[in-house]
PDB file of C-alpha atoms in Angstrom:
ATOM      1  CA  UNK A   1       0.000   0.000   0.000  1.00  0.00           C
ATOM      2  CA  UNK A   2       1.189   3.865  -0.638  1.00  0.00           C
ATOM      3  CA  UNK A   3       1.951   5.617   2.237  1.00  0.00           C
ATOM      4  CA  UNK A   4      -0.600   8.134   3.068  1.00  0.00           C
ATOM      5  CA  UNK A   5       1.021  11.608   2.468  1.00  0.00           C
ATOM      6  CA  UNK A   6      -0.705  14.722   2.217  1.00  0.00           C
ATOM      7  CA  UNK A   7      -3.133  17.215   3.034  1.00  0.00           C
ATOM      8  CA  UNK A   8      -6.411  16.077   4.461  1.00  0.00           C
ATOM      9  CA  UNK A   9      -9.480  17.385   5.606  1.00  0.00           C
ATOM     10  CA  UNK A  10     -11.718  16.090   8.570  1.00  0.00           C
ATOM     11  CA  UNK A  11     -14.684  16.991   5.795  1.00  0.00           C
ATOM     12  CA  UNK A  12     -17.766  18.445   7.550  1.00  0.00           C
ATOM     13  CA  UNK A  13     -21.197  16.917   7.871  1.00  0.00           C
ATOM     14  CA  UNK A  14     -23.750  18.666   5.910  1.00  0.00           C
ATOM     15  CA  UNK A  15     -27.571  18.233   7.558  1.00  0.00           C
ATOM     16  CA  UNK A  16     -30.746  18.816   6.313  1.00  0.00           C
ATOM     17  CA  UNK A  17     -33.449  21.159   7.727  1.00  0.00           C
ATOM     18  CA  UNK A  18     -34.804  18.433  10.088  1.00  0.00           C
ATOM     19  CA  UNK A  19     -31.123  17.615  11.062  1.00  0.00           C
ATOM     20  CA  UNK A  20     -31.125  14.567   8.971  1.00  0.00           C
ATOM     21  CA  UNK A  21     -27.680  13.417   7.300  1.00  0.00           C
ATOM     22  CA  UNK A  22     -27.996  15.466   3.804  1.00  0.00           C
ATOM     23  CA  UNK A  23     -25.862  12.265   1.852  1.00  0.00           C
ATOM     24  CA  UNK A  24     -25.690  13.734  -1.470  1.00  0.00           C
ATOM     25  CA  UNK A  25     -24.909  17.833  -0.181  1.00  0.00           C
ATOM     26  CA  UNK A  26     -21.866  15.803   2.153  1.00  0.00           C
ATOM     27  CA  UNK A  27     -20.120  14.037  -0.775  1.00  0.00           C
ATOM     28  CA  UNK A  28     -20.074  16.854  -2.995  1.00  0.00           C
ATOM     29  CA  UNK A  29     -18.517  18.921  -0.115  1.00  0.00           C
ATOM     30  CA  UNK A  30     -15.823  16.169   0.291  1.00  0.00           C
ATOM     31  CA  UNK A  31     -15.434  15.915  -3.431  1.00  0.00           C
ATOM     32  CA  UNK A  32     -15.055  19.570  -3.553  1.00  0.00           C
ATOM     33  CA  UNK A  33     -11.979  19.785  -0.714  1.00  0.00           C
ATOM     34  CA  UNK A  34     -10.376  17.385  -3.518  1.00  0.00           C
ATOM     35  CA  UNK A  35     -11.238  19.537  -6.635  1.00  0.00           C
ATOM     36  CA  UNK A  36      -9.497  23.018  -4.005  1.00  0.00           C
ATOM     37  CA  UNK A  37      -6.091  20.757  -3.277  1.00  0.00           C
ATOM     38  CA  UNK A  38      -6.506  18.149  -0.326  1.00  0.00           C
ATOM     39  CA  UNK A  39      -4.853  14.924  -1.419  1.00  0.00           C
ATOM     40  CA  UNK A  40      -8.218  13.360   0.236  1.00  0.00           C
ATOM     41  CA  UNK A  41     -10.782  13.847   2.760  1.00  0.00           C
ATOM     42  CA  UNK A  42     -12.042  12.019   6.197  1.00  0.00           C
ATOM     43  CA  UNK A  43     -15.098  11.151   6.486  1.00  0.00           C
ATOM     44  CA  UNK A  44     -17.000  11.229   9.964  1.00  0.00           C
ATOM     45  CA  UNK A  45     -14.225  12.119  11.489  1.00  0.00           C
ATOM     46  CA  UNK A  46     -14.242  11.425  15.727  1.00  0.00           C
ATOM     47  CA  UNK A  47     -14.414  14.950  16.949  1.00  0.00           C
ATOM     48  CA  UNK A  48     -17.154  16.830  14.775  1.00  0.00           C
ATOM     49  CA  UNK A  49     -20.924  16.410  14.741  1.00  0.00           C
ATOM     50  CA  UNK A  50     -20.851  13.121  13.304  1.00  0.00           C
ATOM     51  CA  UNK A  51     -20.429  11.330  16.691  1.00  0.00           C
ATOM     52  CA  UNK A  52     -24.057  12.576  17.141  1.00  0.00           C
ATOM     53  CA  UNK A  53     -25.303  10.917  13.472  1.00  0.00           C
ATOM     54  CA  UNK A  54     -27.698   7.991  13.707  1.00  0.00           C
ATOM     55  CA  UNK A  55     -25.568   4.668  12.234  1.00  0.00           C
ATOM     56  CA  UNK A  56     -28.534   4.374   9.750  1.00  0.00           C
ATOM     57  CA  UNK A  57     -27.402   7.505   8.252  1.00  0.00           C
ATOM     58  CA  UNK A  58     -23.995   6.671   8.076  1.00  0.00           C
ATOM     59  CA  UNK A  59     -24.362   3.102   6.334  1.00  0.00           C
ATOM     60  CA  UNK A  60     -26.664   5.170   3.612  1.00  0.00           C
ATOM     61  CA  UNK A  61     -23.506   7.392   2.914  1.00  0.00           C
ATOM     62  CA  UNK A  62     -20.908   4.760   2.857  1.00  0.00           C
ATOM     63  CA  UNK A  63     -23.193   2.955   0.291  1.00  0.00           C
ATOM     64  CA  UNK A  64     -23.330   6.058  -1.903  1.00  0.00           C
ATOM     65  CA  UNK A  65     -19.458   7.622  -0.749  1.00  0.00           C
ATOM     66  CA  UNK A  66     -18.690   3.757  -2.401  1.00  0.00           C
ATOM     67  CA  UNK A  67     -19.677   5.199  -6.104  1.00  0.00           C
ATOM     68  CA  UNK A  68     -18.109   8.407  -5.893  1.00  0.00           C
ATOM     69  CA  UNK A  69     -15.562   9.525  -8.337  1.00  0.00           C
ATOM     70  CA  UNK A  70     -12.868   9.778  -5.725  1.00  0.00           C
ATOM     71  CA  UNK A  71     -13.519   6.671  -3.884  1.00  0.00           C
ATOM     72  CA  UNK A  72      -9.524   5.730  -3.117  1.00  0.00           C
ATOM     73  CA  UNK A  73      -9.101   9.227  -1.506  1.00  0.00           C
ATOM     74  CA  UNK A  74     -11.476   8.641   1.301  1.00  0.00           C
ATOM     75  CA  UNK A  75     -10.598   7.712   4.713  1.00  0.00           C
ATOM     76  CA  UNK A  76     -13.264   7.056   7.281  1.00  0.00           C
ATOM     77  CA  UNK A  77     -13.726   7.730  10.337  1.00  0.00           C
ATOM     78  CA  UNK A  78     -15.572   5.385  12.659  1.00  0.00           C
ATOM     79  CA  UNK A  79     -16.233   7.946  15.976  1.00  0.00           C
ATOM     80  CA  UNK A  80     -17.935   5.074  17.814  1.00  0.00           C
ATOM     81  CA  UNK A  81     -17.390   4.048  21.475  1.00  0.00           C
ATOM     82  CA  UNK A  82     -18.687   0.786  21.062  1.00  0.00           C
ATOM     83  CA  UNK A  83     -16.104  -2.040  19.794  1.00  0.00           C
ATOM     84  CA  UNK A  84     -19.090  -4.244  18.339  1.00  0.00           C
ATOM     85  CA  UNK A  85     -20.704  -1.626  16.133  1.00  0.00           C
ATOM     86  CA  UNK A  86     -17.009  -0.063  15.372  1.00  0.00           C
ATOM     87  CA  UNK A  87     -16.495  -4.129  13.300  1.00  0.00           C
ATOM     88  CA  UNK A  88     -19.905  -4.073  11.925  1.00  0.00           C
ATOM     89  CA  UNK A  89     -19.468  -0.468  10.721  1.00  0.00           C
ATOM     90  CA  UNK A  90     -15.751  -1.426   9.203  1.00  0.00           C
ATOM     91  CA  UNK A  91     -17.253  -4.814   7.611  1.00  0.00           C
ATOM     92  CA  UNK A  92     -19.574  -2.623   5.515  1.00  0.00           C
ATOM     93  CA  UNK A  93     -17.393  -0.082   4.562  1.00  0.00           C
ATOM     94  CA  UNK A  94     -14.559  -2.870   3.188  1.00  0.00           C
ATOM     95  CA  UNK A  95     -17.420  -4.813   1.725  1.00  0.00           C
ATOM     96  CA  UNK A  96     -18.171  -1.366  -0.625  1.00  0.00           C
ATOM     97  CA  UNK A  97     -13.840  -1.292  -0.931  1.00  0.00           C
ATOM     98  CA  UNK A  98     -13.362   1.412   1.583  1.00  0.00           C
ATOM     99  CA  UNK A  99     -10.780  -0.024   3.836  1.00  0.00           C
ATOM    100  CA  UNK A 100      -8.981   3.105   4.805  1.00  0.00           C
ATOM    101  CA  UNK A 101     -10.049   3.884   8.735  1.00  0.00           C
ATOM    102  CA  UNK A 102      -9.578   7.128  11.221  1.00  0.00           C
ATOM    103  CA  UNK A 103      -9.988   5.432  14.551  1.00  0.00           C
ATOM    104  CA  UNK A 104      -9.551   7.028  18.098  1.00  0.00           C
ATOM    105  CA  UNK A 105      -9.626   4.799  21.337  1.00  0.00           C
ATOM    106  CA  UNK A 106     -12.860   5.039  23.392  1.00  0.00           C
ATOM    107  CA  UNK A 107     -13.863   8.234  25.254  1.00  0.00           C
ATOM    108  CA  UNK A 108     -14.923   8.431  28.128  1.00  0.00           C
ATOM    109  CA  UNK A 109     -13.197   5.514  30.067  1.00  0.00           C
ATOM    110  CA  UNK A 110      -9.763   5.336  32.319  1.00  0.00           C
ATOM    111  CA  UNK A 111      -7.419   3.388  30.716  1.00  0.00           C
ATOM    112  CA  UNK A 112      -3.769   3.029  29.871  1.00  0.00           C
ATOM    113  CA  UNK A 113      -1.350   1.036  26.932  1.00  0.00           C
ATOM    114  CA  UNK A 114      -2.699  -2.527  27.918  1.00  0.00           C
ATOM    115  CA  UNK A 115      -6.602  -1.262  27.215  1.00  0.00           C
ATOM    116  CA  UNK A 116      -5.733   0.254  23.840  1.00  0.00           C
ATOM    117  CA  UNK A 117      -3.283  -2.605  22.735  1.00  0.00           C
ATOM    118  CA  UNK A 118      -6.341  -4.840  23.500  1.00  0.00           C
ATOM    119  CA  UNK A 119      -8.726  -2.789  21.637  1.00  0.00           C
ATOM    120  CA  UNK A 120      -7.382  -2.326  18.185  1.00  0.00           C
ATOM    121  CA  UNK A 121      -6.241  -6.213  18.749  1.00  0.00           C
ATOM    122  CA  UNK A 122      -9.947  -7.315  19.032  1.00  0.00           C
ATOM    123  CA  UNK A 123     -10.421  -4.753  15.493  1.00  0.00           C
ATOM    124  CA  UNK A 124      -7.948  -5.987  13.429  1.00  0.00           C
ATOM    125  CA  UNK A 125      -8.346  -9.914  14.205  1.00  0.00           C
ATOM    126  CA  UNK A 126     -12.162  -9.007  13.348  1.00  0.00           C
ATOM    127  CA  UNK A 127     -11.541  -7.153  10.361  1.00  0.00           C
ATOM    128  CA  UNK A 128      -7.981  -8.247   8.862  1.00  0.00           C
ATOM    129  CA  UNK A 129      -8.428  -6.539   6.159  1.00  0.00           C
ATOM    130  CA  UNK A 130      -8.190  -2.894   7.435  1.00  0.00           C
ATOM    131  CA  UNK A 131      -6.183   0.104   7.250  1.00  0.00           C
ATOM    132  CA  UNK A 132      -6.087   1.789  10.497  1.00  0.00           C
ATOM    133  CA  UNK A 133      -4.536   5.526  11.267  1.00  0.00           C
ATOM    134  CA  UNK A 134      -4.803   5.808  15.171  1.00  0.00           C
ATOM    135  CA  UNK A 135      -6.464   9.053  16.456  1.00  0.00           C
ATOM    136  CA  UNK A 136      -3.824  10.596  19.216  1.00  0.00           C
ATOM    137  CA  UNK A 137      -6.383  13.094  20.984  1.00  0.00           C
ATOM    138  CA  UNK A 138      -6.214  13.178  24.624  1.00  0.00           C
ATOM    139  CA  UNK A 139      -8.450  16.205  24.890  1.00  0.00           C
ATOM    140  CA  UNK A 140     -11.180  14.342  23.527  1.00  0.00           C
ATOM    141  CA  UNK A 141     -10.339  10.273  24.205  1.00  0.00           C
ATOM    142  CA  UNK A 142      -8.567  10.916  27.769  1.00  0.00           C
ATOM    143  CA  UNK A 143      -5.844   9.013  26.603  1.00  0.00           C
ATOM    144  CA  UNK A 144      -2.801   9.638  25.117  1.00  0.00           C
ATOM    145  CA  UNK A 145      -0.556   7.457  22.738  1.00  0.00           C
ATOM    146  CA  UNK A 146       2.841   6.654  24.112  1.00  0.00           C
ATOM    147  CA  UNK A 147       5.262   6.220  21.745  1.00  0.00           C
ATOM    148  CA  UNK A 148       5.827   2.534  23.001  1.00  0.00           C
ATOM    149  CA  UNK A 149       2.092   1.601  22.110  1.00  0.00           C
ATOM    150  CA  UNK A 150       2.115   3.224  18.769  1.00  0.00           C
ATOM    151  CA  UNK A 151       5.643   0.875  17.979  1.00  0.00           C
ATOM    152  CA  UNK A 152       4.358  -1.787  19.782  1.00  0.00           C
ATOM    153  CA  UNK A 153       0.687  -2.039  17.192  1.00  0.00           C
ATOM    154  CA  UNK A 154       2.916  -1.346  14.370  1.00  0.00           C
ATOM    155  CA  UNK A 155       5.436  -4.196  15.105  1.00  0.00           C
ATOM    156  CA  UNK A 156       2.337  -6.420  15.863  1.00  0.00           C
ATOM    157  CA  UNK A 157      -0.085  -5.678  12.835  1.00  0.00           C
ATOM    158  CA  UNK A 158       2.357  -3.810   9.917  1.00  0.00           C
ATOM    159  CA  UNK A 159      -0.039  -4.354   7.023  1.00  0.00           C
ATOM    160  CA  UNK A 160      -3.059  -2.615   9.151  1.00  0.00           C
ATOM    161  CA  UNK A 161      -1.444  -0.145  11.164  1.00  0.00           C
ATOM    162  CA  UNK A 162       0.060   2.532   8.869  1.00  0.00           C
ATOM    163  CA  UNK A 163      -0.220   6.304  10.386  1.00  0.00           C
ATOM    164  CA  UNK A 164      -1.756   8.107  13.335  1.00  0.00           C
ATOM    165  CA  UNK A 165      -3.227  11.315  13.331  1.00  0.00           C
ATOM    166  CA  UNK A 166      -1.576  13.522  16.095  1.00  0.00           C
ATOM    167  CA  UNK A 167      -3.407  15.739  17.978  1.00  0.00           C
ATOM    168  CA  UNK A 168      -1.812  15.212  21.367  1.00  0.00           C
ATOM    169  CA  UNK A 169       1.288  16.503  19.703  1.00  0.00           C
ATOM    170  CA  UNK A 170       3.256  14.402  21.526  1.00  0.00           C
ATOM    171  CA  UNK A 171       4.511  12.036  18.812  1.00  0.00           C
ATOM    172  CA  UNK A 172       4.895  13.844  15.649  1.00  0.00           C
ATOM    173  CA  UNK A 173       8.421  14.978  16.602  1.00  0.00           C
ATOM    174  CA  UNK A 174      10.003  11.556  18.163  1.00  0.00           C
ATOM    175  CA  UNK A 175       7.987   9.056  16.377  1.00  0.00           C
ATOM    176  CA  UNK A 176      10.464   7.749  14.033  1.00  0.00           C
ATOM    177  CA  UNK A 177       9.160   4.725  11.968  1.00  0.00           C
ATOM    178  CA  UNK A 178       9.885   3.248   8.455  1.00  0.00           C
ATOM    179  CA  UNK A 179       6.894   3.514   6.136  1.00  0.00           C
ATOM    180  CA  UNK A 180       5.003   4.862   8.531  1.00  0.00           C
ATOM    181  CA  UNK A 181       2.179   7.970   7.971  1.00  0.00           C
ATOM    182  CA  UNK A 182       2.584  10.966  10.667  1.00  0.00           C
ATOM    183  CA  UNK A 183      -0.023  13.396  10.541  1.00  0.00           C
ATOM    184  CA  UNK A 184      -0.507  16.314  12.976  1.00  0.00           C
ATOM    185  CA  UNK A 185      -4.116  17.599  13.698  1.00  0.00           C
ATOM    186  CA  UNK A 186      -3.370  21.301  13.035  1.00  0.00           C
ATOM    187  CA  UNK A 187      -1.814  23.871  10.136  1.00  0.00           C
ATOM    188  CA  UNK A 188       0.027  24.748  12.480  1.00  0.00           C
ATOM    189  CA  UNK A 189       2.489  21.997  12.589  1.00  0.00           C
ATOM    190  CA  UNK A 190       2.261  21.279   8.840  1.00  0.00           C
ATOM    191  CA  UNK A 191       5.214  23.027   7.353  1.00  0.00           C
ATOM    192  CA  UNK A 192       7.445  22.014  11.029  1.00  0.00           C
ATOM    193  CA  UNK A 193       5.975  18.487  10.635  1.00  0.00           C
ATOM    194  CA  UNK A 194       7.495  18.194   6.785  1.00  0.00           C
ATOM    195  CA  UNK A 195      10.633  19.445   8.067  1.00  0.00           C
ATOM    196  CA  UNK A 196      11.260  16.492  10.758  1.00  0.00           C
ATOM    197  CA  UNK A 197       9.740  13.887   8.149  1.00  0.00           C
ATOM    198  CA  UNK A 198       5.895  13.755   8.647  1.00  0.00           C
ATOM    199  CA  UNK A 199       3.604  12.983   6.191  1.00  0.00           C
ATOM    200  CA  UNK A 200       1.673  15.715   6.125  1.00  0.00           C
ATOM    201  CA  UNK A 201      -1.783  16.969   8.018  1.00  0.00           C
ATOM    202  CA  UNK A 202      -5.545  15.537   9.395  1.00  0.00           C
ATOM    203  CA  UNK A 203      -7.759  18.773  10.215  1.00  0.00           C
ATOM    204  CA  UNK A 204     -10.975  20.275  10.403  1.00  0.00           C
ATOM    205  CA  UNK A 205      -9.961  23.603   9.229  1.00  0.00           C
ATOM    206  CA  UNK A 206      -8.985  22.091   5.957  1.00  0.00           C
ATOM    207  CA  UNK A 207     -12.409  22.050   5.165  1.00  0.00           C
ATOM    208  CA  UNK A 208     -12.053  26.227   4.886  1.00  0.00           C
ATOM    209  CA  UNK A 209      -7.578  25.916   4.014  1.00  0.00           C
ATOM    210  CA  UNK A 210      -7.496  23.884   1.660  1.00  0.00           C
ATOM    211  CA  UNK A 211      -5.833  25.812  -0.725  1.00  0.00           C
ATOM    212  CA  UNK A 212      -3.795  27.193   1.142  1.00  0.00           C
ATOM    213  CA  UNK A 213      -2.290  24.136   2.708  1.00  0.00           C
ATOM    214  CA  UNK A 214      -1.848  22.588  -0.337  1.00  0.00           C
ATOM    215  CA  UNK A 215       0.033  25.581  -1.587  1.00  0.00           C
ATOM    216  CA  UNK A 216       2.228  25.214   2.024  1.00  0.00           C
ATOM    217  CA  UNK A 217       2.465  21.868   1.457  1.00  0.00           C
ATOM    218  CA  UNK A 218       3.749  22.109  -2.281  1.00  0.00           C
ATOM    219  CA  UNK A 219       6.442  24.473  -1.882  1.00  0.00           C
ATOM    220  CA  UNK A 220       8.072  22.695   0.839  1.00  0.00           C
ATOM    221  CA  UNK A 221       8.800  19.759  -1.872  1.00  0.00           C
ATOM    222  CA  UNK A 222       9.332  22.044  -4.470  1.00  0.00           C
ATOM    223  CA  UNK A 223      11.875  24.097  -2.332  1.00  0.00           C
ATOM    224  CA  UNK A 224      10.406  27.008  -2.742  1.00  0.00           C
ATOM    225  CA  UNK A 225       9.981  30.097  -0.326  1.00  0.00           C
ATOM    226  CA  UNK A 226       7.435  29.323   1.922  1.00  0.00           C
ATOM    227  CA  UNK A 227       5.210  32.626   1.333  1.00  0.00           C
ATOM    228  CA  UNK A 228       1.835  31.232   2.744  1.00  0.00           C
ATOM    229  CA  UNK A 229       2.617  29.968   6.004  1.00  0.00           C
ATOM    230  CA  UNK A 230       2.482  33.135   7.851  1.00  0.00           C
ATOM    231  CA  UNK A 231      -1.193  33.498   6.654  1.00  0.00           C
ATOM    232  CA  UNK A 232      -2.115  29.909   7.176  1.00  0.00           C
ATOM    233  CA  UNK A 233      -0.995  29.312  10.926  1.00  0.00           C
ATOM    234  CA  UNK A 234      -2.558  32.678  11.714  1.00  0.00           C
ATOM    235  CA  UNK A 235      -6.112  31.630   9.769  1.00  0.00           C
ATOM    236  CA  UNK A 236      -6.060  28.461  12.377  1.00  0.00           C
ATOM    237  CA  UNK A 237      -5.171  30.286  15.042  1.00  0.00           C
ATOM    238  CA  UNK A 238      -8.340  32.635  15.072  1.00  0.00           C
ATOM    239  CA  UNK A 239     -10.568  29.341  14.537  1.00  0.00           C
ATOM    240  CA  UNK A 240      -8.866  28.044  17.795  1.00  0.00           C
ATOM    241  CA  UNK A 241      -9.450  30.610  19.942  1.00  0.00           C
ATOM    242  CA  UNK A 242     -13.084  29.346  19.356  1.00  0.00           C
ATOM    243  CA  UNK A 243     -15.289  25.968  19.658  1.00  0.00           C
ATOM    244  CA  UNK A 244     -14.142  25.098  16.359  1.00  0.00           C
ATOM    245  CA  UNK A 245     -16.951  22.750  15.005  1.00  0.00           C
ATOM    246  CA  UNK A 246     -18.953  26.028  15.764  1.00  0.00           C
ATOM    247  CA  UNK A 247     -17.029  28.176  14.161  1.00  0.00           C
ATOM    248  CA  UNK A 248     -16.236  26.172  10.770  1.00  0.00           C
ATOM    249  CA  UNK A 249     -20.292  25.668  10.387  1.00  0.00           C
ATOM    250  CA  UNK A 250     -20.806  29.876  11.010  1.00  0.00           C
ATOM    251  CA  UNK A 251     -17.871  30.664   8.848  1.00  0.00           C
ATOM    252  CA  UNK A 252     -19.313  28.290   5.647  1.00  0.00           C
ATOM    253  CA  UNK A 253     -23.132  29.310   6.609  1.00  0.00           C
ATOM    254  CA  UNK A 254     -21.366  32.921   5.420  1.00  0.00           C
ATOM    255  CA  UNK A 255     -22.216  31.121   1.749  1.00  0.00           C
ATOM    256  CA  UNK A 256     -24.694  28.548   2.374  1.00  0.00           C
ATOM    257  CA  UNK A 257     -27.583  28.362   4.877  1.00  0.00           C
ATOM    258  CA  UNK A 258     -27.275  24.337   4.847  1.00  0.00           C
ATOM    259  CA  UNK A 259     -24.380  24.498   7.481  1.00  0.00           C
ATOM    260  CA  UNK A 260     -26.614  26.471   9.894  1.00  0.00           C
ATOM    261  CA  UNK A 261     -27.996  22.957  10.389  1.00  0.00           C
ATOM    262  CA  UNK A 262     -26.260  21.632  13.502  1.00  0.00           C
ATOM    263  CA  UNK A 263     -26.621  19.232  15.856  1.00  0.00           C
ATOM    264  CA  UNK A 264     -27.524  20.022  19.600  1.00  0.00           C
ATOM    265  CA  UNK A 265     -25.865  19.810  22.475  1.00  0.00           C
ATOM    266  CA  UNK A 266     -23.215  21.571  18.986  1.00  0.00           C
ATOM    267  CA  UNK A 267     -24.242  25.247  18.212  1.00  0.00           C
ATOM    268  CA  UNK A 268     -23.544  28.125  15.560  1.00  0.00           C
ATOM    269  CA  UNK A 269     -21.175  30.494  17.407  1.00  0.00           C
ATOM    270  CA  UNK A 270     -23.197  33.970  19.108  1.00  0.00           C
ATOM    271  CA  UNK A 271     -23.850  37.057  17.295  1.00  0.00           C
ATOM    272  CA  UNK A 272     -20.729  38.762  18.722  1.00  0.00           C
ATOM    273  CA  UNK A 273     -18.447  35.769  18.363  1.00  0.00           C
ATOM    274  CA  UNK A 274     -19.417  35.182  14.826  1.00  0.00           C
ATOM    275  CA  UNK A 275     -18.725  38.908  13.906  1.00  0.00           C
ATOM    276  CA  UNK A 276     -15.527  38.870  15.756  1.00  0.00           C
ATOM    277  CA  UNK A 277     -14.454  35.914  13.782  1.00  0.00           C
ATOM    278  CA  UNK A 278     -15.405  37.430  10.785  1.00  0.00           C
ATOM    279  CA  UNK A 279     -13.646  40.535  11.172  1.00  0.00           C
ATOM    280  CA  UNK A 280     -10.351  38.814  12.293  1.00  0.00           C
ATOM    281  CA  UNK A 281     -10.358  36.705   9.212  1.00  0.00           C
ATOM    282  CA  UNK A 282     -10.993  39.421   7.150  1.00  0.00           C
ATOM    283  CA  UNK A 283      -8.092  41.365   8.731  1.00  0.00           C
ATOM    284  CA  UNK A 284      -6.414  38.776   7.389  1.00  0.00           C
ATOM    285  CA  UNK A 285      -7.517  38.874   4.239  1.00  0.00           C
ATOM    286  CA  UNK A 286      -9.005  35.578   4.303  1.00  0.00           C
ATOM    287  CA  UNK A 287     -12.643  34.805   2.643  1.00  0.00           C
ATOM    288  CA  UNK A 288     -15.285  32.056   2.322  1.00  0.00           C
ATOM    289  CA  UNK A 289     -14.658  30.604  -1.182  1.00  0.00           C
ATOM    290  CA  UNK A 290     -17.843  27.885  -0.938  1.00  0.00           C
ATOM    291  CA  UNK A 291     -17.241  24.280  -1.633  1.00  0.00           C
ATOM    292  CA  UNK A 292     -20.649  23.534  -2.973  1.00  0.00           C
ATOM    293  CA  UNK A 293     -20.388  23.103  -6.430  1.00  0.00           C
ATOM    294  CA  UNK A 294     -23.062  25.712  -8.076  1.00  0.00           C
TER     295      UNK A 294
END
């Protein structure tokens, strides 16, 4: 298998009016984040809204995501606490050939190396065929990958263990392994990352950088002068000093009332918050180019 190297996006969920999963409106976002420079997109990721979206819902857009024109560029993301309907979801996705999985520990529960070894053990001897990045986000899991477990699943199941997504940020600078994806969880790290040998970058906010990651994330291979980076650590910076589910869906609803649509106990961010957003990003000259196609 290639090594997974590039710029992804966590790709947003896109709801309909009665909060329902909008199937078609969320591929063509995904598809779009392709067409505006990610090298490919993950779908329900494990820290957006689509923890909260009915497994029903899911299944229906696996079974269309299967037919879409950039099928080998999607990763998903299972977001599920439960180990039994984490398989079940996996089986279906690798019986409509997508075998490429985000996957973060449970939340929730106290637990250390042993638990997780266990865990993605009981995954992979269930579904063999799998390709697993780990999810490294203590914030949200209450556990964080030592570099021992990550080296200790990767010496145990090479052909299904391939990359972890680091938002801990504890890894991404001392995890040194041979054909191995690293992948922060911010712009920030991206051009930093490169430098020490990572892979490239898993985020939300790609759903809004694209471009400009992709243009980060070009001209460090091309050796050029990095002239974007400035502008693109600073555009994730103002979405972080925010809830930033909340402030990705008020920042795209700029363009297109669809992302209004969020689910509870999730929220658009507050009058004032919104325009402060808007008017920092601005100050940085930085717009909502929509990623619905017309």
């Amino acid at each position: 298998m290639t090594k997974i190297s590039g710029i992804f996006a966590a790709s947003m969920s896109v709801l309909n009016n009665d909060l329902s999963l909008n199937v078609e409106k969320t591929i063509m976002h995904a598809e779009k984040l392709i067409d505006q420079g990610c090298h490919g997109t993950v779908i329900f990721g494990s820290t957006g809204q689509s923890q909260l979206i009915p497994i029903s819902e899911k299944i229906d857009l696996l079974n269309n995501l299967s037919k879409s024109k950039y099928q080998d560029k999607h990763i998903i993301g299972t977001g599920l606490n439960s180990l039994g309907e984490t398989i079940n979801f996996m089986r279906i996705a690798i019986s409509l050939n997508l075998n490429k999985f985000l996957i973060m520990p449970p939340a929730y529960y106290n637990y250390g190396d042993t638990e997780v070894l266990d865990f993605y053990s009981r995954i992979i001897n269930s579904v063999p065929d799998c390709k697993i990045i780990l999810y490294n986000f203590e914030k949200l899991s209450g556990y964080k990958f030592s570099l021992k477990c990550v080296e200790t699943l990767v010496n145990k199941f090479p052909k299904q263990i391939v990359g972890v997504k680091d938002s801990s940020y504890n890894l991404y600078e001392n995890l040194k392994l041979k054909n191995f994806s690293i992948l922060p969880g911010s712009e920030i790290k991206l051009l930093k990352g490169l430098e020490l040998g990572c892979s490239g970058i898993i985020t939300a906010t790609c759903n809004v950088t694209a471009e400009l990651s992709r243009q980060v994330y070009d001209d460090f291979f091309a050796g050029k002068k990095q002239l974007y980076n400035d502008k693109l650590c600073d555009v994730r910076s103002t979405f972080d000093k925010y809830n930033l589910i909340s402030s990705l869906h008020t920042f795209c609803a700029q363009n297109d009332n669809m992302y209004k649509n969020i689910l509870p106990p999730l929220s658009l961010l507050n009058k004032n918050d919104e325009e402060e957003l808007m008017n920092r990003l601005k100050n940085l000259k930085f717009y909502n180019k929509p990623t619905m196609a017309a």
